[in-house]
Amino acid sequence: MNDLLKGLNLYLVGMMGAGKTTLGRLLAKDLGYGFVDSDDVITKAAGKNISQIFAEDGEDAFRQLESDVLGQIAAFTRLTIATGGGIILKRENWSYLRQGLVVWLDVPVAELERRLREDTTRPLLQDTGLEEKLVSLMETRYPLYSQSDLKITIQAGETPADIAQRIIRDIPSVLKNPDNN
Ligand code: S3P
């Protein structure tokens, strides 16, 4: 298991509430990798939380910080990375993501809505109309998430451990150069 990815970073992408952090931690353990949450790195670098960055500096400034942090993370190997849901928006981010393996956790909007109903930490979801907002974000982002190497459609009742095992089982089928890596 430890050399399944031969050092290649594993990037988890997907909507807010998809479970990227939970899965990232589990997969790091299974793969013998380190774990990084890009939002945590941004928070530490900025010295304030994501809501404060959005409120005080605006979304564009947040997106720039997110790209800078991704570039720093990509310099390392043997990591699983839980990215922020909007990491797929910038073309330049893909040049970093593409250096590793990109796994999309695709969770139905109804389930995301259930998980995020009480959330106060995501500035994009603080207006009323959570479901409409999630649907509209998903519409914009679906074609971008679709450019991932591996799409994992989360089914009702699947535990994080089940999902992690499914990802590990499916990785060999999408490794770019299985002979060279
Ligand atoms: C965002 C997702 C958040 C965070 C920020 C913006 C997005 O991360 O980066 O609130 O645009 O989808 P999570 O996906 O970890 O919640």
PDB file of C-alpha atoms and ligand atoms in Angstrom:
ATOM      1  CA  MET A   1       0.000   0.000   0.000  1.00  0.00           C
ATOM      2  CA  ASN A   2       2.819   2.387   0.900  1.00  0.00           C
ATOM      3  CA  ASP A   3       4.119   2.645  -2.653  1.00  0.00           C
ATOM      4  CA  LEU A   4       0.763   2.574  -4.448  1.00  0.00           C
ATOM      5  CA  LEU A   5       1.248   6.148  -5.679  1.00  0.00           C
ATOM      6  CA  LYS A   6       5.070   6.103  -5.721  1.00  0.00           C
ATOM      7  CA  GLY A   7       5.233   9.413  -3.882  1.00  0.00           C
ATOM      8  CA  LEU A   8       2.707  11.211  -6.085  1.00  0.00           C
ATOM      9  CA  ASN A   9       0.486  13.611  -4.137  1.00  0.00           C
ATOM     10  CA  LEU A  10      -3.214  12.807  -3.938  1.00  0.00           C
ATOM     11  CA  TYR A  11      -5.496  15.865  -4.239  1.00  0.00           C
ATOM     12  CA  LEU A  12      -9.083  15.556  -3.046  1.00  0.00           C
ATOM     13  CA  VAL A  13     -11.479  17.955  -4.763  1.00  0.00           C
ATOM     14  CA  GLY A  14     -15.233  18.437  -4.506  1.00  0.00           C
ATOM     15  CA  MET A  15     -17.888  20.650  -3.042  1.00  0.00           C
ATOM     16  CA  MET A  16     -17.945  22.023   0.468  1.00  0.00           C
ATOM     17  CA  GLY A  17     -19.200  19.269   2.758  1.00  0.00           C
ATOM     18  CA  ALA A  18     -18.046  16.442   0.477  1.00  0.00           C
ATOM     19  CA  GLY A  19     -15.788  14.977   3.173  1.00  0.00           C
ATOM     20  CA  LYS A  20     -12.388  15.913   1.720  1.00  0.00           C
ATOM     21  CA  THR A  21     -10.761  16.459   5.119  1.00  0.00           C
ATOM     22  CA  THR A  22     -12.103  13.252   6.686  1.00  0.00           C
ATOM     23  CA  LEU A  23     -11.131  11.183   3.644  1.00  0.00           C
ATOM     24  CA  GLY A  24      -7.772  12.932   3.302  1.00  0.00           C
ATOM     25  CA  ARG A  25      -6.799  11.973   6.838  1.00  0.00           C
ATOM     26  CA  LEU A  26      -7.917   8.359   6.378  1.00  0.00           C
ATOM     27  CA  LEU A  27      -6.158   7.985   3.046  1.00  0.00           C
ATOM     28  CA  ALA A  28      -2.953   9.488   4.437  1.00  0.00           C
ATOM     29  CA  LYS A  29      -2.926   6.797   7.107  1.00  0.00           C
ATOM     30  CA  ASP A  30      -3.626   4.026   4.598  1.00  0.00           C
ATOM     31  CA  LEU A  31      -1.002   5.248   2.136  1.00  0.00           C
ATOM     32  CA  GLY A  32       1.682   6.089   4.725  1.00  0.00           C
ATOM     33  CA  TYR A  33       1.433   9.726   3.582  1.00  0.00           C
ATOM     34  CA  GLY A  34       1.335  13.109   5.326  1.00  0.00           C
ATOM     35  CA  PHE A  35      -1.916  15.077   5.359  1.00  0.00           C
ATOM     36  CA  VAL A  36      -2.461  18.756   4.529  1.00  0.00           C
ATOM     37  CA  ASP A  37      -5.681  20.776   4.481  1.00  0.00           C
ATOM     38  CA  SER A  38      -5.155  23.731   2.146  1.00  0.00           C
ATOM     39  CA  ASP A  39      -7.710  25.891   4.023  1.00  0.00           C
ATOM     40  CA  ASP A  40      -5.712  25.318   7.235  1.00  0.00           C
ATOM     41  CA  VAL A  41      -2.509  26.463   5.556  1.00  0.00           C
ATOM     42  CA  ILE A  42      -4.295  29.564   4.217  1.00  0.00           C
ATOM     43  CA  THR A  43      -5.681  30.345   7.676  1.00  0.00           C
ATOM     44  CA  LYS A  44      -2.236  30.046   9.246  1.00  0.00           C
ATOM     45  CA  ALA A  45      -0.563  32.113   6.523  1.00  0.00           C
ATOM     46  CA  ALA A  46      -3.173  34.886   6.758  1.00  0.00           C
ATOM     47  CA  GLY A  47      -3.436  34.839  10.556  1.00  0.00           C
ATOM     48  CA  LYS A  48      -7.252  34.867  10.290  1.00  0.00           C
ATOM     49  CA  ASN A  49     -10.014  32.431   9.419  1.00  0.00           C
ATOM     50  CA  ILE A  50     -11.627  31.969   5.991  1.00  0.00           C
ATOM     51  CA  SER A  51     -14.710  34.058   6.870  1.00  0.00           C
ATOM     52  CA  GLN A  52     -12.497  36.945   7.982  1.00  0.00           C
ATOM     53  CA  ILE A  53     -10.411  36.760   4.793  1.00  0.00           C
ATOM     54  CA  PHE A  54     -13.583  36.891   2.642  1.00  0.00           C
ATOM     55  CA  ALA A  55     -15.064  39.729   4.714  1.00  0.00           C
ATOM     56  CA  GLU A  56     -11.942  41.877   5.040  1.00  0.00           C
ATOM     57  CA  ASP A  57     -10.035  41.159   1.814  1.00  0.00           C
ATOM     58  CA  GLY A  58     -12.676  39.741  -0.553  1.00  0.00           C
ATOM     59  CA  GLU A  59     -12.993  36.492  -2.490  1.00  0.00           C
ATOM     60  CA  ASP A  60     -10.392  37.453  -5.133  1.00  0.00           C
ATOM     61  CA  ALA A  61      -7.739  37.922  -2.449  1.00  0.00           C
ATOM     62  CA  PHE A  62      -8.719  34.567  -0.945  1.00  0.00           C
ATOM     63  CA  ARG A  63      -8.395  32.872  -4.355  1.00  0.00           C
ATOM     64  CA  GLN A  64      -4.933  34.360  -4.844  1.00  0.00           C
ATOM     65  CA  LEU A  65      -3.834  33.136  -1.425  1.00  0.00           C
ATOM     66  CA  GLU A  66      -5.306  29.724  -2.259  1.00  0.00           C
ATOM     67  CA  SER A  67      -3.229  29.517  -5.462  1.00  0.00           C
ATOM     68  CA  ASP A  68      -0.070  30.613  -3.653  1.00  0.00           C
ATOM     69  CA  VAL A  69      -0.586  27.992  -0.959  1.00  0.00           C
ATOM     70  CA  LEU A  70      -1.305  25.279  -3.538  1.00  0.00           C
ATOM     71  CA  GLY A  71       1.960  26.122  -5.280  1.00  0.00           C
ATOM     72  CA  GLN A  72       3.831  25.711  -2.001  1.00  0.00           C
ATOM     73  CA  ILE A  73       2.126  22.414  -1.182  1.00  0.00           C
ATOM     74  CA  ALA A  74       2.870  21.027  -4.656  1.00  0.00           C
ATOM     75  CA  ALA A  75       6.594  21.295  -3.951  1.00  0.00           C
ATOM     76  CA  PHE A  76       6.261  18.397  -1.517  1.00  0.00           C
ATOM     77  CA  THR A  77       5.680  14.690  -2.172  1.00  0.00           C
ATOM     78  CA  ARG A  78       3.867  11.884  -0.294  1.00  0.00           C
ATOM     79  CA  LEU A  79       0.906  14.021   0.769  1.00  0.00           C
ATOM     80  CA  THR A  80      -2.843  13.694   0.623  1.00  0.00           C
ATOM     81  CA  ILE A  81      -4.314  17.181   0.280  1.00  0.00           C
ATOM     82  CA  ALA A  82      -7.851  18.257   1.177  1.00  0.00           C
ATOM     83  CA  THR A  83      -8.380  21.260  -1.106  1.00  0.00           C
ATOM     84  CA  GLY A  84     -10.991  24.009  -0.783  1.00  0.00           C
ATOM     85  CA  GLY A  85     -14.103  23.440  -2.917  1.00  0.00           C
ATOM     86  CA  GLY A  86     -13.195  26.302  -5.271  1.00  0.00           C
ATOM     87  CA  ILE A  87      -9.634  25.182  -6.066  1.00  0.00           C
ATOM     88  CA  ILE A  88     -10.768  23.964  -9.487  1.00  0.00           C
ATOM     89  CA  LEU A  89     -11.888  27.456 -10.583  1.00  0.00           C
ATOM     90  CA  LYS A  90      -8.489  28.827 -11.585  1.00  0.00           C
ATOM     91  CA  ARG A  91      -6.757  27.430 -14.608  1.00  0.00           C
ATOM     92  CA  GLU A  92      -3.315  27.982 -13.061  1.00  0.00           C
ATOM     93  CA  ASN A  93      -4.295  25.742 -10.130  1.00  0.00           C
ATOM     94  CA  TRP A  94      -4.669  22.818 -12.502  1.00  0.00           C
ATOM     95  CA  SER A  95      -1.001  22.991 -13.410  1.00  0.00           C
ATOM     96  CA  TYR A  96      -0.283  22.125  -9.776  1.00  0.00           C
ATOM     97  CA  LEU A  97      -3.119  19.635  -9.351  1.00  0.00           C
ATOM     98  CA  ARG A  98      -2.026  17.807 -12.488  1.00  0.00           C
ATOM     99  CA  GLN A  99       1.369  17.060 -10.933  1.00  0.00           C
ATOM    100  CA  GLY A 100      -0.463  14.643  -8.644  1.00  0.00           C
ATOM    101  CA  LEU A 101      -3.548  12.474  -8.816  1.00  0.00           C
ATOM    102  CA  VAL A 102      -6.860  14.357  -8.570  1.00  0.00           C
ATOM    103  CA  VAL A 103      -9.781  12.545  -6.935  1.00  0.00           C
ATOM    104  CA  TRP A 104     -13.261  14.088  -7.008  1.00  0.00           C
ATOM    105  CA  LEU A 105     -15.655  13.245  -4.191  1.00  0.00           C
ATOM    106  CA  ASP A 106     -19.046  13.649  -5.845  1.00  0.00           C
ATOM    107  CA  VAL A 107     -21.813  13.912  -3.247  1.00  0.00           C
ATOM    108  CA  PRO A 108     -25.484  14.587  -4.151  1.00  0.00           C
ATOM    109  CA  VAL A 109     -26.634  18.153  -3.390  1.00  0.00           C
ATOM    110  CA  ALA A 110     -29.387  16.891  -1.048  1.00  0.00           C
ATOM    111  CA  GLU A 111     -26.739  15.217   1.118  1.00  0.00           C
ATOM    112  CA  LEU A 112     -24.479  18.309   1.014  1.00  0.00           C
ATOM    113  CA  GLU A 113     -27.440  20.422   2.083  1.00  0.00           C
ATOM    114  CA  ARG A 114     -28.117  18.091   5.014  1.00  0.00           C
ATOM    115  CA  ARG A 115     -24.466  18.274   6.132  1.00  0.00           C
ATOM    116  CA  LEU A 116     -24.116  22.048   5.718  1.00  0.00           C
ATOM    117  CA  ARG A 117     -27.443  23.236   7.139  1.00  0.00           C
ATOM    118  CA  GLU A 118     -25.936  24.352  10.456  1.00  0.00           C
ATOM    119  CA  ASP A 119     -22.576  25.476   9.049  1.00  0.00           C
ATOM    120  CA  THR A 120     -21.363  28.961   9.897  1.00  0.00           C
ATOM    121  CA  THR A 121     -17.780  28.708   8.629  1.00  0.00           C
ATOM    122  CA  ARG A 122     -18.286  28.904   4.850  1.00  0.00           C
ATOM    123  CA  PRO A 123     -18.818  32.493   3.707  1.00  0.00           C
ATOM    124  CA  LEU A 124     -20.283  31.452   0.328  1.00  0.00           C
ATOM    125  CA  LEU A 125     -23.181  29.692   2.087  1.00  0.00           C
ATOM    126  CA  GLN A 126     -24.248  32.239   4.675  1.00  0.00           C
ATOM    127  CA  ASP A 127     -27.122  33.848   2.727  1.00  0.00           C
ATOM    128  CA  THR A 128     -30.555  32.253   2.750  1.00  0.00           C
ATOM    129  CA  GLY A 129     -31.383  29.658   0.110  1.00  0.00           C
ATOM    130  CA  LEU A 130     -28.710  27.056   0.856  1.00  0.00           C
ATOM    131  CA  GLU A 131     -30.047  24.502  -1.598  1.00  0.00           C
ATOM    132  CA  GLU A 132     -30.304  26.998  -4.483  1.00  0.00           C
ATOM    133  CA  LYS A 133     -26.762  28.208  -3.777  1.00  0.00           C
ATOM    134  CA  LEU A 134     -25.391  24.669  -3.749  1.00  0.00           C
ATOM    135  CA  VAL A 135     -27.212  23.840  -6.983  1.00  0.00           C
ATOM    136  CA  SER A 136     -25.863  26.944  -8.696  1.00  0.00           C
ATOM    137  CA  LEU A 137     -22.278  26.362  -7.482  1.00  0.00           C
ATOM    138  CA  MET A 138     -22.515  22.748  -8.597  1.00  0.00           C
ATOM    139  CA  GLU A 139     -23.761  23.776 -12.051  1.00  0.00           C
ATOM    140  CA  THR A 140     -20.770  26.062 -12.563  1.00  0.00           C
ATOM    141  CA  ARG A 141     -18.259  23.675 -11.120  1.00  0.00           C
ATOM    142  CA  TYR A 142     -19.427  20.303 -12.423  1.00  0.00           C
ATOM    143  CA  PRO A 143     -17.487  20.546 -15.707  1.00  0.00           C
ATOM    144  CA  LEU A 144     -14.366  21.533 -13.754  1.00  0.00           C
ATOM    145  CA  TYR A 145     -14.597  18.772 -11.157  1.00  0.00           C
ATOM    146  CA  SER A 146     -15.163  16.430 -14.098  1.00  0.00           C
ATOM    147  CA  GLN A 147     -11.590  17.023 -15.193  1.00  0.00           C
ATOM    148  CA  SER A 148     -10.338  15.019 -12.218  1.00  0.00           C
ATOM    149  CA  ASP A 149      -8.475  11.769 -12.781  1.00  0.00           C
ATOM    150  CA  LEU A 150     -10.916   9.775 -10.686  1.00  0.00           C
ATOM    151  CA  LYS A 151     -14.573  10.428  -9.871  1.00  0.00           C
ATOM    152  CA  ILE A 152     -15.887   8.797  -6.708  1.00  0.00           C
ATOM    153  CA  THR A 153     -19.670   8.959  -6.510  1.00  0.00           C
ATOM    154  CA  ILE A 154     -20.587   8.729  -2.850  1.00  0.00           C
ATOM    155  CA  GLN A 155     -23.521   6.451  -2.125  1.00  0.00           C
ATOM    156  CA  ALA A 156     -25.949   6.734   0.768  1.00  0.00           C
ATOM    157  CA  GLY A 157     -24.821   4.816   3.820  1.00  0.00           C
ATOM    158  CA  GLU A 158     -21.173   4.443   2.754  1.00  0.00           C
ATOM    159  CA  THR A 159     -18.765   5.059   5.628  1.00  0.00           C
ATOM    160  CA  PRO A 160     -15.551   7.092   5.191  1.00  0.00           C
ATOM    161  CA  ALA A 161     -13.596   3.843   5.624  1.00  0.00           C
ATOM    162  CA  ASP A 162     -15.618   2.218   2.803  1.00  0.00           C
ATOM    163  CA  ILE A 163     -14.984   5.212   0.551  1.00  0.00           C
ATOM    164  CA  ALA A 164     -11.257   5.256   1.330  1.00  0.00           C
ATOM    165  CA  GLN A 165     -11.019   1.572   0.407  1.00  0.00           C
ATOM    166  CA  ARG A 166     -12.880   2.227  -2.844  1.00  0.00           C
ATOM    167  CA  ILE A 167     -10.452   5.035  -3.738  1.00  0.00           C
ATOM    168  CA  ILE A 168      -7.444   2.845  -3.002  1.00  0.00           C
ATOM    169  CA  ARG A 169      -8.933   0.034  -5.072  1.00  0.00           C
ATOM    170  CA  ASP A 170      -9.548   2.374  -8.033  1.00  0.00           C
ATOM    171  CA  ILE A 171      -6.223   4.264  -8.021  1.00  0.00           C
ATOM    172  CA  PRO A 172      -4.260   1.721 -10.111  1.00  0.00           C
ATOM    173  CA  SER A 173      -6.767   2.066 -12.959  1.00  0.00           C
ATOM    174  CA  VAL A 174      -6.028   5.788 -13.343  1.00  0.00           C
ATOM    175  CA  LEU A 175      -2.314   6.078 -12.644  1.00  0.00           C
ATOM    176  CA  LYS A 176      -0.820   8.014 -15.502  1.00  0.00           C
ATOM    177  CA  ASN A 177       2.361   6.020 -16.047  1.00  0.00           C
ATOM    178  CA  PRO A 178       1.988   2.859 -14.025  1.00  0.00           C
ATOM    179  CA  ASP A 179       5.298   1.545 -15.384  1.00  0.00           C
ATOM    180  CA  ASN A 180       7.360   4.655 -14.715  1.00  0.00           C
ATOM    181  CA  ASN A 181       5.937   6.072 -11.520  1.00  0.00           C
TER     182      ASN A 181
HETATM  183  C1  S3P B   1     -14.926  27.210  -0.740  1.00  0.00           C
HETATM  184  C2  S3P B   1     -14.743  26.077   0.011  1.00  0.00           C
HETATM  185  C3  S3P B   1     -14.167  26.100   1.364  1.00  0.00           C
HETATM  186  C4  S3P B   1     -13.239  27.316   1.515  1.00  0.00           C
HETATM  187  C5  S3P B   1     -13.947  28.577   1.137  1.00  0.00           C
HETATM  188  C6  S3P B   1     -14.476  28.556  -0.291  1.00  0.00           C
HETATM  189  C7  S3P B   1     -15.566  27.089  -2.074  1.00  0.00           C
HETATM  190  O1  S3P B   1     -13.431  24.903   1.599  1.00  0.00           O
HETATM  191  O2  S3P B   1     -12.087  27.152   0.729  1.00  0.00           O
HETATM  192  O3  S3P B   1     -15.002  28.743   2.057  1.00  0.00           O
HETATM  193  O4  S3P B   1     -15.463  28.024  -2.886  1.00  0.00           O
HETATM  194  O5  S3P B   1     -16.169  26.018  -2.356  1.00  0.00           O
HETATM  195  P1  S3P B   1     -14.143  23.468   1.861  1.00  0.00           P
HETATM  196  O6  S3P B   1     -14.480  22.879   0.523  1.00  0.00           O
HETATM  197  O7  S3P B   1     -13.089  22.681   2.574  1.00  0.00           O
HETATM  198  O8  S3P B   1     -15.336  23.714   2.701  1.00  0.00           O
END
